[in-house]
Coordinates of C-alpha atoms and ligand atoms in Angstrom, one line a residue:
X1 CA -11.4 -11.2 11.5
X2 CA -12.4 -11.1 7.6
X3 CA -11.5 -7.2 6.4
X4 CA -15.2 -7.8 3.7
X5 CA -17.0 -8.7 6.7
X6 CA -17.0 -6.8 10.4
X7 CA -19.1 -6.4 12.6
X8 CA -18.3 -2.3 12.8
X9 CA -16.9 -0.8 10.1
X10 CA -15.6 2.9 11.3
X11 CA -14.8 5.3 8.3
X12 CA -12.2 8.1 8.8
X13 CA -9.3 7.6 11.3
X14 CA -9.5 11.1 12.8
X15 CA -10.4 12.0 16.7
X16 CA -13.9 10.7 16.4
X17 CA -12.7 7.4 14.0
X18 CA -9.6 6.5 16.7
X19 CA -12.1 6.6 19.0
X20 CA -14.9 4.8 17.9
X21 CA -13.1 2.2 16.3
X22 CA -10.8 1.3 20.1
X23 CA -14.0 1.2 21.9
X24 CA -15.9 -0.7 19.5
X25 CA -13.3 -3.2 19.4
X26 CA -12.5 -3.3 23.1
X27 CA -16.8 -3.9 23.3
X28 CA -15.8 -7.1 21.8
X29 CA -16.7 -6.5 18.0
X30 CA -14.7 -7.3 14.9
X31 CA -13.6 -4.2 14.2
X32 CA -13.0 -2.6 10.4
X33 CA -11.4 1.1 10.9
X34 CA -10.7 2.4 7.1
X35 CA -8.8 5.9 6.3
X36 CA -8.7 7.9 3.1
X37 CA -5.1 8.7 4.0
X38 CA -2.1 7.2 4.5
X39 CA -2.3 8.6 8.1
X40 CA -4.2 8.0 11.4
X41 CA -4.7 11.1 13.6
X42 CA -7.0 13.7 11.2
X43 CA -7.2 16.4 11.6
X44 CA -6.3 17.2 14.7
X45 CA -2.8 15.5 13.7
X46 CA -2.4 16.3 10.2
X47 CA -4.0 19.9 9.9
X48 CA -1.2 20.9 12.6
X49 CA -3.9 22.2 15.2
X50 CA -2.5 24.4 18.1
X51 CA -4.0 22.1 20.7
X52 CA -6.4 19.6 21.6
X53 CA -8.8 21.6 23.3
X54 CA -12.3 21.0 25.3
X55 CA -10.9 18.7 27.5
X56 CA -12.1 20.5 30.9
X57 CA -15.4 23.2 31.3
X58 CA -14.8 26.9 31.9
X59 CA -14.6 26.0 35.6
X60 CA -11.7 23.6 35.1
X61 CA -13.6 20.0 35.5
X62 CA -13.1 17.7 33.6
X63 CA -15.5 17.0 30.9
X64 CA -13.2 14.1 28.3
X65 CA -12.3 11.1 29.6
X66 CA -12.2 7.6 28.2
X67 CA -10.0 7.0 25.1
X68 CA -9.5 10.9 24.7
X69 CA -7.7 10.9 27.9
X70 CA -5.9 7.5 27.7
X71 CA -4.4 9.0 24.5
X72 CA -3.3 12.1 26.1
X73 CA -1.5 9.9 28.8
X74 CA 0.2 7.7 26.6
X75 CA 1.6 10.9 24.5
X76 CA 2.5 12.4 27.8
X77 CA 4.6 9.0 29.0
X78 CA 6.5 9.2 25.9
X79 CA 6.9 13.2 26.1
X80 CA 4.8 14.2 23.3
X81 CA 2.4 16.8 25.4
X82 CA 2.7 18.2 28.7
X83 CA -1.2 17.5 28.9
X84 CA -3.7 20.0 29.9
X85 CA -2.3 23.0 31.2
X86 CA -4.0 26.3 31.7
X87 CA -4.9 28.3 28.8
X88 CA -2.7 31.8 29.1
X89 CA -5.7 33.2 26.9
X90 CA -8.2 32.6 29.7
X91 CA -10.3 31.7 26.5
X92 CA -10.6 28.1 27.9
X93 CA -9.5 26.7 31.6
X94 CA -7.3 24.5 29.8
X95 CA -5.7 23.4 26.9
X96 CA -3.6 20.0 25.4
X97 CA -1.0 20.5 23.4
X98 CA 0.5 17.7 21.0
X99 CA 3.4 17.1 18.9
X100 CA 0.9 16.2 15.7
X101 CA 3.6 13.5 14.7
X102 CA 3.5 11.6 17.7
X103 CA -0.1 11.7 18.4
X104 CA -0.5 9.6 14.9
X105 CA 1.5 7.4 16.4
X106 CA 0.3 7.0 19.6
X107 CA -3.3 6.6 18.5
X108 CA -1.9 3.8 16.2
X109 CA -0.2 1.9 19.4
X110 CA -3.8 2.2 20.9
X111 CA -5.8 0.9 17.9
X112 CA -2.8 -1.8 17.8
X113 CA -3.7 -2.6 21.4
X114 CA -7.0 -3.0 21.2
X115 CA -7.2 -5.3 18.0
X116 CA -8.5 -3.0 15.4
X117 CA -8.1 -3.8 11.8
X118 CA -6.7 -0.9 9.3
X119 CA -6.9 -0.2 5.8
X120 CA -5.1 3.0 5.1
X121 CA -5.3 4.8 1.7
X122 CA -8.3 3.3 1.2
X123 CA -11.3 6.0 0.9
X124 CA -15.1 4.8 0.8
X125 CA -16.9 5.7 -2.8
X126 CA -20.2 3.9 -2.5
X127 CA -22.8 2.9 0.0
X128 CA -25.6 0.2 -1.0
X129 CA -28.7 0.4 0.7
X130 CA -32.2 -1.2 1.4
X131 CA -34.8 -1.7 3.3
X132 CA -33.3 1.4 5.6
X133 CA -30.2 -0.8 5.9
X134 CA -26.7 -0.6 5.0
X135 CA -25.4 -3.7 2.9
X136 CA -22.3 -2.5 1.7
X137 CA -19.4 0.2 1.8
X138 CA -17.3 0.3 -1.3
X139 CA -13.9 1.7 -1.2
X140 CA -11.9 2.1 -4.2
X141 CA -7.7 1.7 -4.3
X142 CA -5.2 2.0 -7.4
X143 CA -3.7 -1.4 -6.4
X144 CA -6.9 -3.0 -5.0
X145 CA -9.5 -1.6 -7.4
X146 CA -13.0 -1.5 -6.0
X147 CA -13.4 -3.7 -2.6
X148 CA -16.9 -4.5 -1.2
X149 CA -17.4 -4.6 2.5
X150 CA -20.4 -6.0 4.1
X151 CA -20.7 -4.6 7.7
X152 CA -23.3 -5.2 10.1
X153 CA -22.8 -1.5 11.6
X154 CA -21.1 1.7 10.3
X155 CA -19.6 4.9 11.9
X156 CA -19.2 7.8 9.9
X157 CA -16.6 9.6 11.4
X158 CA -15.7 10.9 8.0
X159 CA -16.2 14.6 9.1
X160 CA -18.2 15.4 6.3
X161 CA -20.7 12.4 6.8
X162 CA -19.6 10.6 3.4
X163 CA -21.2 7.1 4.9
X164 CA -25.0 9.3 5.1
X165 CA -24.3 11.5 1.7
X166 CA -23.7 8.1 0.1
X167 CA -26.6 6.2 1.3
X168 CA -28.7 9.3 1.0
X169 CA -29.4 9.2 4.4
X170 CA -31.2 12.6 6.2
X171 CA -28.1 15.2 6.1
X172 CA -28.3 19.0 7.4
X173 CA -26.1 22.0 5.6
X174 CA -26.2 25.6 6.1
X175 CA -25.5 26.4 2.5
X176 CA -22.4 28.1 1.3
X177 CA -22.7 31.4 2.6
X178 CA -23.1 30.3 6.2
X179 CA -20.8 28.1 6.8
X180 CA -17.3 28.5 8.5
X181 CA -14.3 29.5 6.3
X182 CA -11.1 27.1 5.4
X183 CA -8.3 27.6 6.7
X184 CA -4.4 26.0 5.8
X185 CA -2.3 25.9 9.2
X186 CA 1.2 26.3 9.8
X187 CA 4.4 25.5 11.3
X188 CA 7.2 28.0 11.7
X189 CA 10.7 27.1 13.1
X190 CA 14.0 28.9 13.6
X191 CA 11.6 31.5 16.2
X192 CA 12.9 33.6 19.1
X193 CA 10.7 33.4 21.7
X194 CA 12.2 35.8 23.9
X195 CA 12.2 39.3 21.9
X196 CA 8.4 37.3 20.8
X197 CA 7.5 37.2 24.6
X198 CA 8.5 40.4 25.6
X199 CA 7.1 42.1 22.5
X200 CA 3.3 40.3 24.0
X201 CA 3.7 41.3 27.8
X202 CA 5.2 45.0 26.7
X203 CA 1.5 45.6 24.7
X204 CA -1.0 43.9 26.9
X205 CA -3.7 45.8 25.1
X206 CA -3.3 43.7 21.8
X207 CA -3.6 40.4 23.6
X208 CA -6.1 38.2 24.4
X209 CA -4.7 37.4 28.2
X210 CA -5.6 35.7 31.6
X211 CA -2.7 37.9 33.0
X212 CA -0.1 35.9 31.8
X213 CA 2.1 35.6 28.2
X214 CA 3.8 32.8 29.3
X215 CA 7.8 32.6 29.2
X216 CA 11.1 31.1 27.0
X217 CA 10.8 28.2 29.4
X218 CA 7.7 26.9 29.1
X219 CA 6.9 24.0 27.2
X220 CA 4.2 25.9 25.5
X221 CA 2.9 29.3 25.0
X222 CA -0.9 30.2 23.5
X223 CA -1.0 33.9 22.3
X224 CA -3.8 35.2 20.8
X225 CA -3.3 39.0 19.3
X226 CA -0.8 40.5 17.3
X227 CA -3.3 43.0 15.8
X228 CA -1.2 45.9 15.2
X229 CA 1.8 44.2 13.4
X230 CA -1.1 42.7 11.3
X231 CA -2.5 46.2 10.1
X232 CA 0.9 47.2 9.4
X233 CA 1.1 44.0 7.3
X234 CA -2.2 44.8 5.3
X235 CA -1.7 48.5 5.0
X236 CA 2.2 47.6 3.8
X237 CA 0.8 45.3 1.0
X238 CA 2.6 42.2 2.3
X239 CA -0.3 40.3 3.8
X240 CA -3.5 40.6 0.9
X241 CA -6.7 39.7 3.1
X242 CA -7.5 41.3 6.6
X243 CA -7.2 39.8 10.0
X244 CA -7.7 41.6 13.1
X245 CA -5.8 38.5 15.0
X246 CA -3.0 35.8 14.8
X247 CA -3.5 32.5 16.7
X248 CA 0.0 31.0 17.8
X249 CA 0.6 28.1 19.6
X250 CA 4.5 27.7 20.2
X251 CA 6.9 25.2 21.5
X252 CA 9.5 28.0 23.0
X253 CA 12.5 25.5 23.5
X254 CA 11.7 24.0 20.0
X255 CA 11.7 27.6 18.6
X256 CA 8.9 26.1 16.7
X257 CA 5.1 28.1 16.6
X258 CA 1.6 26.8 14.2
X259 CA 0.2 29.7 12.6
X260 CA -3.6 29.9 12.2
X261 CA -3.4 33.0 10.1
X262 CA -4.7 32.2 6.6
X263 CA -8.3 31.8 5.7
X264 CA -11.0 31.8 2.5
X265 CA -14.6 31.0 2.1
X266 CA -15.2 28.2 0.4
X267 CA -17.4 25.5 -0.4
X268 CA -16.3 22.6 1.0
X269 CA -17.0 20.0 -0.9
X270 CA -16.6 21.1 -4.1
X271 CA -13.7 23.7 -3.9
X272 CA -11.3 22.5 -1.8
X273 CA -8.3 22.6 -4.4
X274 CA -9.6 26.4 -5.1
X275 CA -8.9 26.8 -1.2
X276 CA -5.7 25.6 -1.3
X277 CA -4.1 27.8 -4.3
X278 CA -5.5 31.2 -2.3
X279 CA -4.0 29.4 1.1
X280 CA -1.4 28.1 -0.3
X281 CA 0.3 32.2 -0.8
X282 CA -1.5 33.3 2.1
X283 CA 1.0 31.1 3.7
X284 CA 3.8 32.2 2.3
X285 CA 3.1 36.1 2.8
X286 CA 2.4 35.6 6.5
X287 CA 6.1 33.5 6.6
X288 CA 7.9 36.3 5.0
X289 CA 5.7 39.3 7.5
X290 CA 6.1 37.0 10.2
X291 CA 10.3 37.6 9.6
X292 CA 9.9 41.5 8.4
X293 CA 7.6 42.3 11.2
X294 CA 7.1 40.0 14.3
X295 CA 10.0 40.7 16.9
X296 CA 11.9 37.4 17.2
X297 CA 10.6 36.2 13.8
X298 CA 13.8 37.3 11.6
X299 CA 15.2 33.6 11.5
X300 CA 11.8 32.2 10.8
X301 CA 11.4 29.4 8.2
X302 CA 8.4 27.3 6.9
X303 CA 8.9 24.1 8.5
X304 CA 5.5 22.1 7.9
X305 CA 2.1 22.9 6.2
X306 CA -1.3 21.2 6.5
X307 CA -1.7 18.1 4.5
X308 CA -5.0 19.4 3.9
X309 CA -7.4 22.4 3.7
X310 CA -8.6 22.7 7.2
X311 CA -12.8 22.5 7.0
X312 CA -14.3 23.7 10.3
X313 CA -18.0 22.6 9.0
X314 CA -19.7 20.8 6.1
X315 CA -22.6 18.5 6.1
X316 CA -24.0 17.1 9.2
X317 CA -26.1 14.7 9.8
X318 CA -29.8 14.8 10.6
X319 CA -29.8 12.3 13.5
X320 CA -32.8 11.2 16.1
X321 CA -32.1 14.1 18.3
X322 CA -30.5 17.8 17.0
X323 CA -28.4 19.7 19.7
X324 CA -29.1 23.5 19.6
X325 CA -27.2 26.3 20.7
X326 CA -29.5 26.6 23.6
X327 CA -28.9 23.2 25.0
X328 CA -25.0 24.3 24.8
X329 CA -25.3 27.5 26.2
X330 CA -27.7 26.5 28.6
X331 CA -25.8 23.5 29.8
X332 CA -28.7 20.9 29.1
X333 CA -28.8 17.9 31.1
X334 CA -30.6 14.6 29.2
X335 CA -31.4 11.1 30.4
X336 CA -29.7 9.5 27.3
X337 CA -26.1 11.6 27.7
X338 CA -23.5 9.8 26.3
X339 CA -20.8 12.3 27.7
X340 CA -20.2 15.7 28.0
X341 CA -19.2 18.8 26.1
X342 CA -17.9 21.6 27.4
X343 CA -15.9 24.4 24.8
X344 CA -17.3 27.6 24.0
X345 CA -20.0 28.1 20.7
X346 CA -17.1 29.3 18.6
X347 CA -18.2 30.5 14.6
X348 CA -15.6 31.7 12.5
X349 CA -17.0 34.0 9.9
X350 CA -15.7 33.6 6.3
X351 CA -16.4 37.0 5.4
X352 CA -15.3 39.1 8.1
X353 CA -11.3 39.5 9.7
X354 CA -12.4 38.1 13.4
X355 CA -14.8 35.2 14.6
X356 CA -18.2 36.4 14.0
X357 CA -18.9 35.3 17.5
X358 CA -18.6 33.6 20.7
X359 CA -20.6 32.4 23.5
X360 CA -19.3 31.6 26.5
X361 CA -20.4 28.2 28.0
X362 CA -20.6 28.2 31.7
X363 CA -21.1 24.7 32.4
X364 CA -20.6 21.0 30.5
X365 CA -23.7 20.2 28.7
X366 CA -24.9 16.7 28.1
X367 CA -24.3 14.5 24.6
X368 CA -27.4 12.8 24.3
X369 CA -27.4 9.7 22.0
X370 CA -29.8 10.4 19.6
X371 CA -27.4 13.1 17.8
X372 CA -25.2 10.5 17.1
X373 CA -27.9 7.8 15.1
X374 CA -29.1 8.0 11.8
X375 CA -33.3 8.6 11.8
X376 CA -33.4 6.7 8.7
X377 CA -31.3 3.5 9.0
X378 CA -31.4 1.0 11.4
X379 CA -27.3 0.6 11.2
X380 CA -25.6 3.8 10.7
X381 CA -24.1 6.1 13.7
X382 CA -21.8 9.3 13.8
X383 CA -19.1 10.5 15.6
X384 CA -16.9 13.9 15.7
X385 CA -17.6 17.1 13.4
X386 CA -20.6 15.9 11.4
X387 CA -23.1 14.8 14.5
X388 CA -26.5 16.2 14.3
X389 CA -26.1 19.4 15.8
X390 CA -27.6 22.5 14.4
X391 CA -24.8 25.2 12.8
X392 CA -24.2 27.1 16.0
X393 CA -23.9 24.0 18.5
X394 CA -21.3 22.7 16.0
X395 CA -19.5 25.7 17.3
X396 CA -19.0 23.7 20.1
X397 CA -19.4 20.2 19.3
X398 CA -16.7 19.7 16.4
X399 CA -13.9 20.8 19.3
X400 CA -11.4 17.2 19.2
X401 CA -11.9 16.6 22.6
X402 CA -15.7 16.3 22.2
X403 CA -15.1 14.3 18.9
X404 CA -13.2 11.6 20.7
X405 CA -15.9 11.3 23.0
X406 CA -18.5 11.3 20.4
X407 CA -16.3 8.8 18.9
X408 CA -16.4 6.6 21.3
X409 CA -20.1 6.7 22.4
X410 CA -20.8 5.7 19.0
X411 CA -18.1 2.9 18.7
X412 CA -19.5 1.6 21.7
X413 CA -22.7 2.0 20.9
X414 CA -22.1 0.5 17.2
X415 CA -20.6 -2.7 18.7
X416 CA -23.7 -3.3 21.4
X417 CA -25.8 -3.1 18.1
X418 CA -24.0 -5.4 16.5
X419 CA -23.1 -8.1 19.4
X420 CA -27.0 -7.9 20.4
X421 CA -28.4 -7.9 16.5
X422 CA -30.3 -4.9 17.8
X423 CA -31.6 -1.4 15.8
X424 CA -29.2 1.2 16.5
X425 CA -32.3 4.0 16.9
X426 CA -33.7 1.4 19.7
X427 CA -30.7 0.5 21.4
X428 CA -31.3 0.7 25.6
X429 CA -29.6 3.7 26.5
X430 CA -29.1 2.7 29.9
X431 CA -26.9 -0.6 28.6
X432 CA -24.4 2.0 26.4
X433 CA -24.5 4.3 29.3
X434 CA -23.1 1.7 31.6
X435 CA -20.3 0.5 29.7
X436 CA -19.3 4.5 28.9
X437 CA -19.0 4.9 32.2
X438 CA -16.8 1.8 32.9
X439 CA -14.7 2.5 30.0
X440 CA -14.5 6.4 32.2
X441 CA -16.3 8.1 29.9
X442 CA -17.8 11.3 32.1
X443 CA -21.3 12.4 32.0
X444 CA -22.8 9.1 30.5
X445 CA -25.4 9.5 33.3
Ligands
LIG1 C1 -8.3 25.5 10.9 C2 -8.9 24.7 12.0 C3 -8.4 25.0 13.3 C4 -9.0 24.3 14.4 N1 -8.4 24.4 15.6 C5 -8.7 23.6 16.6 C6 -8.0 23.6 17.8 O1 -7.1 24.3 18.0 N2 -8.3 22.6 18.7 C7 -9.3 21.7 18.5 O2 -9.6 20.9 19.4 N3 -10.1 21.7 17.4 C8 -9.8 22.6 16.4 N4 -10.5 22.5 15.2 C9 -11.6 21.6 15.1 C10 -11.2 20.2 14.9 O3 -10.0 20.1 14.2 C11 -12.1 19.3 14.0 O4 -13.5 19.7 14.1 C12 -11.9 17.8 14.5 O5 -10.6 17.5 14.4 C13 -12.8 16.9 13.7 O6 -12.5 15.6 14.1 P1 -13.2 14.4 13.3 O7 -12.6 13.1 13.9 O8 -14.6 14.6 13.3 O9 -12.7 14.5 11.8 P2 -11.2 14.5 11.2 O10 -10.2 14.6 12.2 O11 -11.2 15.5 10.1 O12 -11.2 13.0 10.6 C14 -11.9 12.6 9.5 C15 -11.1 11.5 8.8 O13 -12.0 10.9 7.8 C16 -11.2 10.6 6.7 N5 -12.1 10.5 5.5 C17 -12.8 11.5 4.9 N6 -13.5 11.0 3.9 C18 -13.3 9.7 3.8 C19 -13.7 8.6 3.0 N7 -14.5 8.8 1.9 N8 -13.2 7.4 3.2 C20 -12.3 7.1 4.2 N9 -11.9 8.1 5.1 C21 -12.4 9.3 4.9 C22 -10.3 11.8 6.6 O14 -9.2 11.6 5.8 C23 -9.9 12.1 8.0 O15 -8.7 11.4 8.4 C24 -10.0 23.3 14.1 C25 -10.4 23.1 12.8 C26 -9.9 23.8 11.8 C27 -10.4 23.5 10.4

């Protein structure tokens, strides 16, 4: 397979990129899968999240299958998760933890597997365009200078839909002001977890809990709370901005915890090296009043930060079909569903210590294909964070277990566009729906 010429090119090797770019291969097209990084995995893997979650709806069915679950397997044979176990915050049914290090490499056996072709630290700087198709993707390396690939079909799983901003293909953003603070995670080891866990079950009223704070013999603990120790922490002077709650996700017989603490506004696509200087000593005052304050935290070291600013929203694209909060909510079924979704509409606020809100969702709602194809080129599909969804169903959408199975509805759907020398925007649902299903997609009705 020539790396100028594939028949998919995927861009971005997070949750969605993995995905898209193992299905689209296994769909039988050359496959092209090229990362800005020198990393596979995203940022699922790389920003250190707490957990994969969205892998099952509120009443514990399953709602992820296909690659999404084959990678959670594979990490579980070789011990890296104990795979989807219930969430002690009752905020989800369940919930995946992963050691972030060898999820990369696990999703890398899989691409391996499947006969996908990698470039890594190789990010995408131009997009050449007519006649509402794509001709070229231009990436742009120290050692390589400027390459140009010619693809027949693109995924953007980019996050922030560099493929469509580049092309200037129909994109959707909220503006500054409404979108979804940054956020740098982190990892603490050297933690006690059983001065921690007592300290949670002994003040039930400042946790988020399903009746249950877990134990020093679990493989993982989810605890959601801590809201007290934080206003000590403000009014003290050691921690500078407000938060009403601490996130932590920890491996007990690790002594190991992430952090979701810190968080700024920002614009995210122009300030992400401003973010990072105001995370950068948020993390370091909430290591030093996580030691001064948090029972069990007094041997508590920085043992990993995000390799990047963590953007929970940017640009989106503007695709055949939008999904609103009201097909989330209301648990929309649609002919063309590609898969299922299933997390709770979840919208941080930059501007305010807590989420600015929630909304439960009661039942999986359908993925149709058109939120995942570009209205205005006859070649260009999205998967993960940046599908067209409207600002409040990307509460729900950009969740990883949804992006690999966005991911993969557009790898697959890439590659039958590709095979058949068809228009993405007219491909026959019915066709993609049938090979989802074989490849155990759920919900590609
Ligand atoms: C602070 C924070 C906490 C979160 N917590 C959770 C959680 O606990 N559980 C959960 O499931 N989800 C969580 N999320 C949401 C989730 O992490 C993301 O929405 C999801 O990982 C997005 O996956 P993706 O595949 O769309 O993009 P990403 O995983 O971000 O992958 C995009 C990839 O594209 C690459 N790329 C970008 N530009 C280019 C370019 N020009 N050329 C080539 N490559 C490029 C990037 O380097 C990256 O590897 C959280 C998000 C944040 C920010």
């Amino acid at each position: 397979m020539s790396y100028t010429r594939p028949q998919v090119l995927v861009v971005g090797a997070g949750s969605a990129g993995v995905a898209a770019a193992i299905a689209a291969a296994e769909t039988g097209a050359a496959t092209l899968l090229v990362e800005a990084t020198g990393h596979v995995g995203g940022t699922l893997a790389r920003q250190l999240l707490e957990h994969s979650a969205g892998f099952h709806d509120a009443a514990g069915n399953q709602a992820t299958g296909g690659v999404g679950q084959r990678i959670i397997t594979l990490l579980q044979e070789y011990g890296g998760s104990p795979g989807h176990i219930p969430d002690d915050t009752a905020y989800t049914a369940t919930r995946t933890p992963v050691n972030h290090a060898e999820l990369s490499m696990c999703e890398a056996i899989l691409l391996r597997r499947a006969g996908v072709r990698l470039l890594l630290s190789t990010p995408v700087v131009g997009v050449a365009a007519d006649a509402g198709v794509i001709r070229e993707v231009s990436t742009e390396t120290p050692g390589a200078g400027r390459t140009t690939i010619e693809p027949t079909v693109v995924v953007d799983c980019s996050g922030d839909a560099v493929v469509f901003h580049l092309a200037g293909a129909a994109i959707q953003t909220d503006g500054a002001a409404a979108t979804q603070p940054t956020s740098l995670l982190l990892k603490v080891g050297g933690v006690d977890f059983d001065p921690l866990l007592r300290y949670a079950a002994a003040n039930p009223g400042d946790f988020r809990s399903g009746g249950r704070v877990g134990s020093p013999d679990d493989d993982h603990v989810n605890l959601w709370g801590f809201g007290d120790l934080l206003a000590k922490g403000h009014a003290d002077g050691r921690l500078s901005w407000r938060r009403t709650e601490l996130h932590l996700a920890g491996w007990p017989t690790r002594g190991e915890a992430v952090l979701n603490l810190t968080r700024t506004a920002a614009d995210p696509d122009r300030r992400r090296g401003e973010a990072y200087l105001v995370l950068a000593e948020q993390v370091m005052e909430a290591v030093s009043w996580f030691r001064d304050y948090v029972p069990g935290g007094r041997r508590a070291y920085l043992a990993e930060v995000a390799d990047r600013v963590g953007v929970r929203e940017s640009r989106r694209i503007a695709g055949l079909a939008t999904l609103t909060r009201q097909d989330v909510a209301g648990g929309r079924r649609h002919a063309q569903s590609v898969g299922l979704g299933a997390f709770p509409i979840d919208v941080h606020d930059a501007h305010s210590p807590g989420l600015s809100h929630t909304d439960a969702v009661a039942a999986a709602y359908d993925i149709p294909y058109g939120i995942l194809v570009a209205r205005d080129f006859a070649n260009l599909l999205a998967g993960g964070r940046c599908v067209s969804t409207t600002h409040e169903a990307n509460g729900s959408a950009r969740i990883t277990a949804t992006c690999f199975t966005t991911g993969e509805a557009a790898g697959c759907a890439a590659a039958l566009t590709a095979l058949g020398g068809h228009d993405a925007r007219s491909l026959d649902a019915a066709v993609l729906q049938a090979r989802l299903r074989t490849r155990g997609v759920i919900g590609a009705r």
